[in-house]
Short mmCIF file of N, CA and C in Angstrom, two decimals:
data_model
loop_
_atom_site.label_atom_id
_atom_site.label_comp_id
_atom_site.label_asym_id
_atom_site.label_seq_id
_atom_site.Cartn_x
_atom_site.Cartn_y
_atom_site.Cartn_z
N MET B 287 0.84 -1.17 0.00
CA MET B 287 0.00 0.00 0.00
C MET B 287 0.89 1.24 0.00
N ARG B 288 0.61 2.18 -0.87
CA ARG B 288 1.42 3.38 -0.99
C ARG B 288 1.03 4.39 0.08
N GLN B 289 2.03 5.15 0.52
CA GLN B 289 1.77 6.21 1.49
C GLN B 289 1.38 7.47 0.75
N ALA B 290 0.84 8.42 1.49
CA ALA B 290 0.43 9.69 0.88
C ALA B 290 1.65 10.40 0.30
N GLY B 291 1.52 10.87 -0.90
CA GLY B 291 2.61 11.60 -1.55
C GLY B 291 3.61 10.72 -2.27
N GLU B 292 3.49 9.42 -2.13
CA GLU B 292 4.42 8.51 -2.79
C GLU B 292 4.01 8.33 -4.25
N ARG B 293 4.97 8.43 -5.13
CA ARG B 293 4.68 8.28 -6.55
C ARG B 293 4.95 6.86 -6.99
N ARG B 294 4.18 6.41 -7.94
CA ARG B 294 4.39 5.08 -8.51
C ARG B 294 5.43 5.18 -9.61
N LEU B 295 6.41 4.29 -9.57
CA LEU B 295 7.46 4.30 -10.59
C LEU B 295 6.95 3.70 -11.89
N PRO B 296 7.41 4.24 -13.01
CA PRO B 296 7.05 3.61 -14.29
C PRO B 296 7.55 2.16 -14.33
N GLU B 297 6.89 1.34 -15.12
CA GLU B 297 7.20 -0.10 -15.16
C GLU B 297 8.65 -0.38 -15.53
N PHE B 298 9.24 0.42 -16.41
CA PHE B 298 10.61 0.12 -16.85
C PHE B 298 11.65 0.60 -15.83
N ILE B 299 11.27 1.44 -14.88
CA ILE B 299 12.21 1.93 -13.87
C ILE B 299 12.15 1.08 -12.60
N ALA B 300 11.03 0.46 -12.34
CA ALA B 300 10.85 -0.29 -11.10
C ALA B 300 11.93 -1.35 -10.88
N PRO B 301 12.29 -2.18 -11.89
CA PRO B 301 13.36 -3.17 -11.64
C PRO B 301 14.70 -2.52 -11.33
N VAL B 302 14.98 -1.41 -11.96
CA VAL B 302 16.25 -0.70 -11.69
C VAL B 302 16.26 -0.18 -10.26
N ALA B 303 15.14 0.40 -9.83
CA ALA B 303 15.06 0.91 -8.47
C ALA B 303 15.20 -0.23 -7.45
N ALA B 304 14.61 -1.37 -7.76
CA ALA B 304 14.72 -2.51 -6.85
C ALA B 304 16.16 -2.99 -6.76
N SER B 305 16.88 -3.02 -7.88
CA SER B 305 18.27 -3.48 -7.84
C SER B 305 19.15 -2.48 -7.10
N VAL B 306 18.88 -1.18 -7.26
CA VAL B 306 19.64 -0.17 -6.51
C VAL B 306 19.38 -0.32 -5.03
N ARG B 307 18.13 -0.55 -4.66
CA ARG B 307 17.79 -0.75 -3.24
C ARG B 307 18.50 -1.99 -2.70
N ASP B 308 18.54 -3.08 -3.47
CA ASP B 308 19.24 -4.29 -3.05
C ASP B 308 20.73 -4.04 -2.87
N LEU B 309 21.32 -3.26 -3.78
CA LEU B 309 22.74 -2.94 -3.66
C LEU B 309 23.01 -2.13 -2.40
N GLU B 310 22.11 -1.22 -2.07
CA GLU B 310 22.28 -0.41 -0.86
C GLU B 310 22.18 -1.29 0.39
N ILE B 311 21.25 -2.23 0.38
CA ILE B 311 21.12 -3.15 1.51
C ILE B 311 22.38 -4.00 1.64
N ARG B 312 22.91 -4.47 0.51
CA ARG B 312 24.15 -5.25 0.56
C ARG B 312 25.32 -4.43 1.07
N ARG B 313 25.39 -3.15 0.67
CA ARG B 313 26.48 -2.28 1.13
C ARG B 313 26.40 -2.09 2.64
N ILE B 314 25.21 -1.85 3.15
CA ILE B 314 25.04 -1.69 4.59
C ILE B 314 25.42 -2.99 5.31
N ALA B 315 25.00 -4.12 4.77
CA ALA B 315 25.33 -5.40 5.39
C ALA B 315 26.84 -5.63 5.39
N ARG B 316 27.51 -5.25 4.30
CA ARG B 316 28.96 -5.43 4.22
C ARG B 316 29.66 -4.59 5.27
N VAL B 317 29.21 -3.37 5.47
CA VAL B 317 29.80 -2.50 6.49
C VAL B 317 29.59 -3.11 7.88
N CYS B 318 28.39 -3.65 8.12
CA CYS B 318 28.10 -4.25 9.42
C CYS B 318 28.96 -5.47 9.68
N VAL B 319 29.31 -6.20 8.61
CA VAL B 319 30.11 -7.42 8.77
C VAL B 319 31.59 -7.10 8.91
N THR B 320 32.03 -5.97 8.40
CA THR B 320 33.47 -5.71 8.38
C THR B 320 33.93 -4.58 9.29
N ARG B 321 33.03 -3.71 9.76
CA ARG B 321 33.52 -2.52 10.45
C ARG B 321 32.83 -2.24 11.77
N THR B 322 32.43 -3.24 12.49
CA THR B 322 31.82 -3.01 13.80
C THR B 322 32.57 -3.83 14.85
N PRO B 323 32.56 -3.40 16.11
CA PRO B 323 33.25 -4.16 17.16
C PRO B 323 32.73 -5.59 17.28
N ARG B 324 31.41 -5.75 17.12
CA ARG B 324 30.86 -7.11 17.22
C ARG B 324 31.39 -7.98 16.09
N ALA B 325 31.52 -7.41 14.90
CA ALA B 325 32.06 -8.17 13.77
C ALA B 325 33.51 -8.54 14.04
N ALA B 326 34.28 -7.62 14.60
CA ALA B 326 35.68 -7.92 14.91
C ALA B 326 35.76 -9.07 15.90
N LEU B 327 34.90 -9.05 16.90
CA LEU B 327 34.89 -10.14 17.88
C LEU B 327 34.50 -11.47 17.24
N LEU B 328 33.53 -11.43 16.34
CA LEU B 328 33.12 -12.66 15.65
C LEU B 328 34.25 -13.19 14.77
N TRP B 329 34.94 -12.31 14.04
CA TRP B 329 36.06 -12.76 13.20
C TRP B 329 37.19 -13.32 14.06
N TYR B 330 37.46 -12.68 15.22
CA TYR B 330 38.49 -13.19 16.12
C TYR B 330 38.09 -14.57 16.64
N GLY B 331 36.84 -14.73 17.02
CA GLY B 331 36.37 -16.03 17.49
C GLY B 331 36.47 -17.09 16.41
N LEU B 332 36.16 -16.71 15.19
CA LEU B 332 36.28 -17.65 14.07
C LEU B 332 37.74 -18.05 13.86
N ALA B 333 38.64 -17.09 13.95
CA ALA B 333 40.07 -17.40 13.78
C ALA B 333 40.56 -18.34 14.88
N VAL B 334 40.14 -18.11 16.12
CA VAL B 334 40.54 -18.99 17.23
C VAL B 334 39.96 -20.38 17.02
N ALA B 335 38.71 -20.46 16.58
CA ALA B 335 38.09 -21.77 16.35
C ALA B 335 38.83 -22.54 15.25
N ILE B 336 39.20 -21.85 14.19
CA ILE B 336 39.95 -22.51 13.11
C ILE B 336 41.31 -22.97 13.62
N TYR B 337 41.97 -22.13 14.40
CA TYR B 337 43.28 -22.49 14.96
C TYR B 337 43.17 -23.74 15.84
N LEU B 338 42.18 -23.76 16.71
CA LEU B 338 42.01 -24.93 17.58
C LEU B 338 41.65 -26.18 16.78
N PHE B 339 40.83 -26.01 15.75
CA PHE B 339 40.47 -27.14 14.91
C PHE B 339 41.70 -27.70 14.19
N LEU B 340 42.56 -26.81 13.70
CA LEU B 340 43.78 -27.28 13.02
C LEU B 340 44.70 -27.99 14.01
N LEU B 341 44.79 -27.49 15.23
CA LEU B 341 45.58 -28.19 16.24
C LEU B 341 45.01 -29.58 16.49
N PHE B 342 43.70 -29.68 16.53
CA PHE B 342 43.06 -30.98 16.72
C PHE B 342 43.38 -31.91 15.55
N LEU B 343 43.33 -31.39 14.32
CA LEU B 343 43.63 -32.20 13.15
C LEU B 343 45.07 -32.69 13.16
N LEU B 344 45.96 -31.87 13.68
CA LEU B 344 47.37 -32.25 13.74
C LEU B 344 47.67 -33.21 14.89
N GLY B 345 46.68 -33.47 15.72
CA GLY B 345 46.84 -34.43 16.81
C GLY B 345 47.50 -33.84 18.04
N PHE B 346 47.49 -32.54 18.18
CA PHE B 346 48.09 -31.90 19.34
C PHE B 346 47.06 -31.82 20.44
N ASP B 347 47.37 -32.43 21.57
CA ASP B 347 46.45 -32.36 22.71
C ASP B 347 47.26 -32.30 24.00
N GLN B 348 46.60 -32.35 25.14
CA GLN B 348 47.27 -32.22 26.42
C GLN B 348 48.23 -33.38 26.69
N GLY B 349 47.95 -34.54 26.13
CA GLY B 349 48.85 -35.69 26.32
C GLY B 349 50.22 -35.44 25.73
N ASP B 350 50.29 -34.72 24.63
CA ASP B 350 51.58 -34.41 24.04
C ASP B 350 52.39 -33.49 24.94
N LEU B 351 51.72 -32.56 25.60
CA LEU B 351 52.43 -31.67 26.51
C LEU B 351 52.93 -32.44 27.74
N ALA B 352 52.11 -33.36 28.24
CA ALA B 352 52.49 -34.10 29.43
C ALA B 352 53.64 -35.05 29.15
N ALA B 353 53.73 -35.55 27.92
CA ALA B 353 54.77 -36.52 27.59
C ALA B 353 56.06 -35.85 27.13
N ALA B 354 56.04 -34.54 26.97
CA ALA B 354 57.25 -33.85 26.48
C ALA B 354 58.32 -33.85 27.55
N PRO B 355 59.54 -34.14 27.16
CA PRO B 355 60.64 -34.12 28.15
C PRO B 355 60.91 -32.69 28.64
N ILE B 356 61.24 -32.58 29.88
CA ILE B 356 61.54 -31.26 30.46
C ILE B 356 63.04 -31.06 30.45
N GLY B 357 63.46 -29.93 29.92
CA GLY B 357 64.88 -29.59 29.96
C GLY B 357 65.63 -29.87 28.74
#
């Protein structure tokens, strides 16, 4: 439903306006994913999770530390 004063776009412009609106939404989403403190914390958590997963794949666990010779 249109609001008061809102104009209807011609049929050939409507798809262009929709794609511009989608691009704007994507730009805002990209900024939210790359430039906010919460995003930084999520990326850091992802990096730590990948690091721990790789350690697990390499077979590194607490038993290796306990069996390591001292000195």
